[in-house]
PDB file of C-alpha atoms in Angstrom:
ATOM      1  CA  MET A   1     111.407 147.653 124.946  1.00  0.00           C
ATOM      2  CA  LYS A   2     111.890 144.001 125.927  1.00  0.00           C
ATOM      3  CA  LYS A   3     108.172 143.380 125.392  1.00  0.00           C
ATOM      4  CA  TRP A   4     108.474 144.672 121.824  1.00  0.00           C
ATOM      5  CA  ILE A   5     111.415 142.392 121.106  1.00  0.00           C
ATOM      6  CA  VAL A   6     109.479 139.391 122.409  1.00  0.00           C
ATOM      7  CA  PHE A   7     106.420 140.463 120.421  1.00  0.00           C
ATOM      8  CA  ILE A   8     108.390 140.869 117.189  1.00  0.00           C
ATOM      9  CA  ALA A   9     110.192 137.557 117.730  1.00  0.00           C
ATOM     10  CA  THR A  10     106.826 135.841 118.223  1.00  0.00           C
ATOM     11  CA  ILE A  11     105.405 137.362 115.028  1.00  0.00           C
ATOM     12  CA  VAL A  12     108.487 136.336 113.033  1.00  0.00           C
ATOM     13  CA  SER A  13     108.226 132.801 114.413  1.00  0.00           C
ATOM     14  CA  LEU A  14     104.540 132.549 113.527  1.00  0.00           C
ATOM     15  CA  CYS A  15     105.192 133.813 110.003  1.00  0.00           C
ATOM     16  CA  SER A  16     107.955 131.258 109.598  1.00  0.00           C
ATOM     17  CA  ASN A  17     105.616 128.450 110.686  1.00  0.00           C
ATOM     18  CA  VAL A  18     102.951 129.597 108.225  1.00  0.00           C
ATOM     19  CA  ALA A  19     105.537 129.698 105.432  1.00  0.00           C
ATOM     20  CA  ARG A  20     106.680 126.159 106.316  1.00  0.00           C
ATOM     21  CA  ALA A  21     103.075 124.939 106.307  1.00  0.00           C
ATOM     22  CA  ASN A  22     102.581 126.472 102.863  1.00  0.00           C
ATOM     23  CA  ASP A  23     105.819 124.868 101.644  1.00  0.00           C
ATOM     24  CA  LEU A  24     104.649 121.487 102.925  1.00  0.00           C
ATOM     25  CA  GLU A  25     101.296 121.840 101.167  1.00  0.00           C
ATOM     26  CA  ASP A  26     103.093 122.866  97.973  1.00  0.00           C
ATOM     27  CA  ALA A  27     105.476 119.894  98.269  1.00  0.00           C
ATOM     28  CA  ILE A  28     102.647 117.401  98.784  1.00  0.00           C
ATOM     29  CA  ASP A  29     100.694 118.891  95.893  1.00  0.00           C
ATOM     30  CA  ALA A  30     103.761 118.784  93.636  1.00  0.00           C
ATOM     31  CA  HIS A  31     104.497 115.171  94.581  1.00  0.00           C
ATOM     32  CA  TYR A  32     100.997 113.926  93.807  1.00  0.00           C
ATOM     33  CA  LYS A  33     100.974 115.843  90.518  1.00  0.00           C
ATOM     34  CA  GLY A  34     104.212 114.096  89.544  1.00  0.00           C
ATOM     35  CA  ASN A  35     106.457 117.144  89.986  1.00  0.00           C
ATOM     36  CA  HIS A  36     108.936 115.260  92.145  1.00  0.00           C
ATOM     37  CA  ALA A  37     111.727 117.762  91.518  1.00  0.00           C
ATOM     38  CA  LYS A  38     109.676 120.523  93.164  1.00  0.00           C
ATOM     39  CA  ALA A  39     108.715 118.239  96.053  1.00  0.00           C
ATOM     40  CA  LEU A  40     112.348 117.275  96.561  1.00  0.00           C
ATOM     41  CA  GLU A  41     113.332 120.950  96.612  1.00  0.00           C
ATOM     42  CA  LEU A  42     110.806 121.794  99.337  1.00  0.00           C
ATOM     43  CA  LEU A  43     110.744 118.700 101.564  1.00  0.00           C
ATOM     44  CA  PRO A  44     114.276 118.322 103.013  1.00  0.00           C
ATOM     45  CA  PRO A  45     114.375 121.521 105.091  1.00  0.00           C
ATOM     46  CA  ILE A  46     110.909 120.796 106.469  1.00  0.00           C
ATOM     47  CA  ALA A  47     111.832 117.177 107.227  1.00  0.00           C
ATOM     48  CA  GLU A  48     115.069 118.237 108.906  1.00  0.00           C
ATOM     49  CA  GLU A  49     113.020 120.442 111.241  1.00  0.00           C
ATOM     50  CA  GLY A  50     111.234 117.285 112.390  1.00  0.00           C
ATOM     51  CA  ASN A  51     108.011 117.423 110.383  1.00  0.00           C
ATOM     52  CA  VAL A  52     106.698 113.860 110.385  1.00  0.00           C
ATOM     53  CA  ILE A  53     104.723 114.248 107.151  1.00  0.00           C
ATOM     54  CA  ALA A  54     107.722 115.581 105.236  1.00  0.00           C
ATOM     55  CA  GLN A  55     109.937 112.845 106.682  1.00  0.00           C
ATOM     56  CA  GLY A  56     107.503 110.118 105.675  1.00  0.00           C
ATOM     57  CA  LEU A  57     107.068 111.476 102.167  1.00  0.00           C
ATOM     58  CA  LEU A  58     110.823 111.765 101.664  1.00  0.00           C
ATOM     59  CA  GLY A  59     111.205 108.182 102.854  1.00  0.00           C
ATOM     60  CA  ARG A  60     108.613 107.050 100.333  1.00  0.00           C
ATOM     61  CA  MET A  61     110.280 108.969  97.509  1.00  0.00           C
ATOM     62  CA  TYR A  62     113.662 107.381  98.221  1.00  0.00           C
ATOM     63  CA  LEU A  63     112.117 103.926  98.672  1.00  0.00           C
ATOM     64  CA  ARG A  64     110.293 104.056  95.350  1.00  0.00           C
ATOM     65  CA  GLY A  65     112.765 106.190  93.428  1.00  0.00           C
ATOM     66  CA  GLU A  66     110.210 108.937  92.844  1.00  0.00           C
ATOM     67  CA  GLY A  67     112.150 111.839  91.369  1.00  0.00           C
ATOM     68  CA  VAL A  68     115.390 110.574  92.916  1.00  0.00           C
ATOM     69  CA  ASN A  69     117.659 107.597  92.480  1.00  0.00           C
ATOM     70  CA  GLN A  70     116.292 104.797  94.616  1.00  0.00           C
ATOM     71  CA  ASP A  71     118.253 104.958  97.866  1.00  0.00           C
ATOM     72  CA  TYR A  72     117.272 102.513 100.579  1.00  0.00           C
ATOM     73  CA  GLN A  73     119.606 104.092 103.142  1.00  0.00           C
ATOM     74  CA  GLN A  74     117.895 107.462 102.763  1.00  0.00           C
ATOM     75  CA  ALA A  75     114.516 105.722 102.773  1.00  0.00           C
ATOM     76  CA  LEU A  76     115.394 103.976 106.039  1.00  0.00           C
ATOM     77  CA  LYS A  77     116.649 107.208 107.589  1.00  0.00           C
ATOM     78  CA  TRP A  78     113.507 109.192 106.834  1.00  0.00           C
ATOM     79  CA  CYS A  79     111.058 106.356 107.472  1.00  0.00           C
ATOM     80  CA  HIS A  80     112.660 105.617 110.863  1.00  0.00           C
ATOM     81  CA  LEU A  81     112.370 109.259 111.883  1.00  0.00           C
ATOM     82  CA  ALA A  82     108.743 109.440 110.766  1.00  0.00           C
ATOM     83  CA  GLY A  83     107.824 105.954 111.971  1.00  0.00           C
ATOM     84  CA  LYS A  84     109.069 106.624 115.488  1.00  0.00           C
ATOM     85  CA  GLN A  85     106.744 109.648 115.563  1.00  0.00           C
ATOM     86  CA  GLY A  86     103.746 107.546 114.539  1.00  0.00           C
ATOM     87  CA  ASN A  87     103.578 108.102 110.769  1.00  0.00           C
ATOM     88  CA  VAL A  88     101.586 105.049 109.652  1.00  0.00           C
ATOM     89  CA  ASN A  89     102.804 105.129 106.043  1.00  0.00           C
ATOM     90  CA  ALA A  90     106.428 105.263 107.177  1.00  0.00           C
ATOM     91  CA  GLN A  91     105.799 102.377 109.576  1.00  0.00           C
ATOM     92  CA  ALA A  92     104.326 100.275 106.758  1.00  0.00           C
ATOM     93  CA  ASN A  93     107.289 101.150 104.540  1.00  0.00           C
ATOM     94  CA  LEU A  94     109.650 100.052 107.311  1.00  0.00           C
ATOM     95  CA  GLY A  95     107.769  96.760 107.534  1.00  0.00           C
ATOM     96  CA  LEU A  96     108.262  96.317 103.804  1.00  0.00           C
ATOM     97  CA  MET A  97     111.966  97.177 103.921  1.00  0.00           C
ATOM     98  CA  TYR A  98     112.688  94.851 106.843  1.00  0.00           C
ATOM     99  CA  GLY A  99     110.528  92.088 105.376  1.00  0.00           C
ATOM    100  CA  GLN A 100     112.192  92.215 101.966  1.00  0.00           C
ATOM    101  CA  GLY A 101     115.671  93.176 103.125  1.00  0.00           C
ATOM    102  CA  LYS A 102     115.663  96.454 101.214  1.00  0.00           C
ATOM    103  CA  GLY A 103     118.665  98.446 102.392  1.00  0.00           C
ATOM    104  CA  ILE A 104     118.982  96.446 105.577  1.00  0.00           C
ATOM    105  CA  ALA A 105     119.380  92.808 106.581  1.00  0.00           C
ATOM    106  CA  GLN A 106     116.099  90.963 106.252  1.00  0.00           C
ATOM    107  CA  ASP A 107     114.501  90.775 109.688  1.00  0.00           C
ATOM    108  CA  TYR A 108     111.008  89.351 109.947  1.00  0.00           C
ATOM    109  CA  GLN A 109     110.649  90.290 113.621  1.00  0.00           C
ATOM    110  CA  GLN A 110     111.307  93.939 112.812  1.00  0.00           C
ATOM    111  CA  ALA A 111     108.985  93.712 109.812  1.00  0.00           C
ATOM    112  CA  VAL A 112     106.160  92.385 111.992  1.00  0.00           C
ATOM    113  CA  LYS A 113     106.868  95.043 114.633  1.00  0.00           C
ATOM    114  CA  TRP A 114     106.529  97.871 112.109  1.00  0.00           C
ATOM    115  CA  TYR A 115     103.512  96.358 110.363  1.00  0.00           C
ATOM    116  CA  ARG A 116     101.757  95.979 113.719  1.00  0.00           C
ATOM    117  CA  LEU A 117     102.474  99.581 114.625  1.00  0.00           C
ATOM    118  CA  ALA A 118     101.098 100.678 111.263  1.00  0.00           C
ATOM    119  CA  ALA A 119      97.955  98.588 111.763  1.00  0.00           C
ATOM    120  CA  LYS A 120      97.052 100.135 115.143  1.00  0.00           C
TER     121      LYS A 120
END
C-alpha cells in the first residue's frame, strides 16, 4: 500500500511539473506576442516556485513597464532572485538599474559587478 502512495505521489508531482513547464512556455509566448496580461497571469506562481526564467522575465516586465506599471522595486526583487541563479538577462538588468540608479541608489561598483557576471 505504501508503494502505491509513493507511486501516485510521484505521478502527481510529475504532472504538476509538466503543467508548470507548459504554463511557462505559454507565458513566454504570450509576452513576446505582446499579450502581457496573460504573461502576468501565468508568471508569478512559477517565479515564486523559484523558476529562474520566470523570475527574470517578471523582472524585465516590471523594469520596462510591459503590461504593468513600471515598478523598480519589483524589478529589483525578481532580477536579484534570477541574477543570483545565473540568469544573464537579469544580471544585465541589475547592471542597468545600479548604473542608472533605477529603484536603488546609484552604485557603479554594483553595476560593474552585475555587468561582469552577465558577460561571463
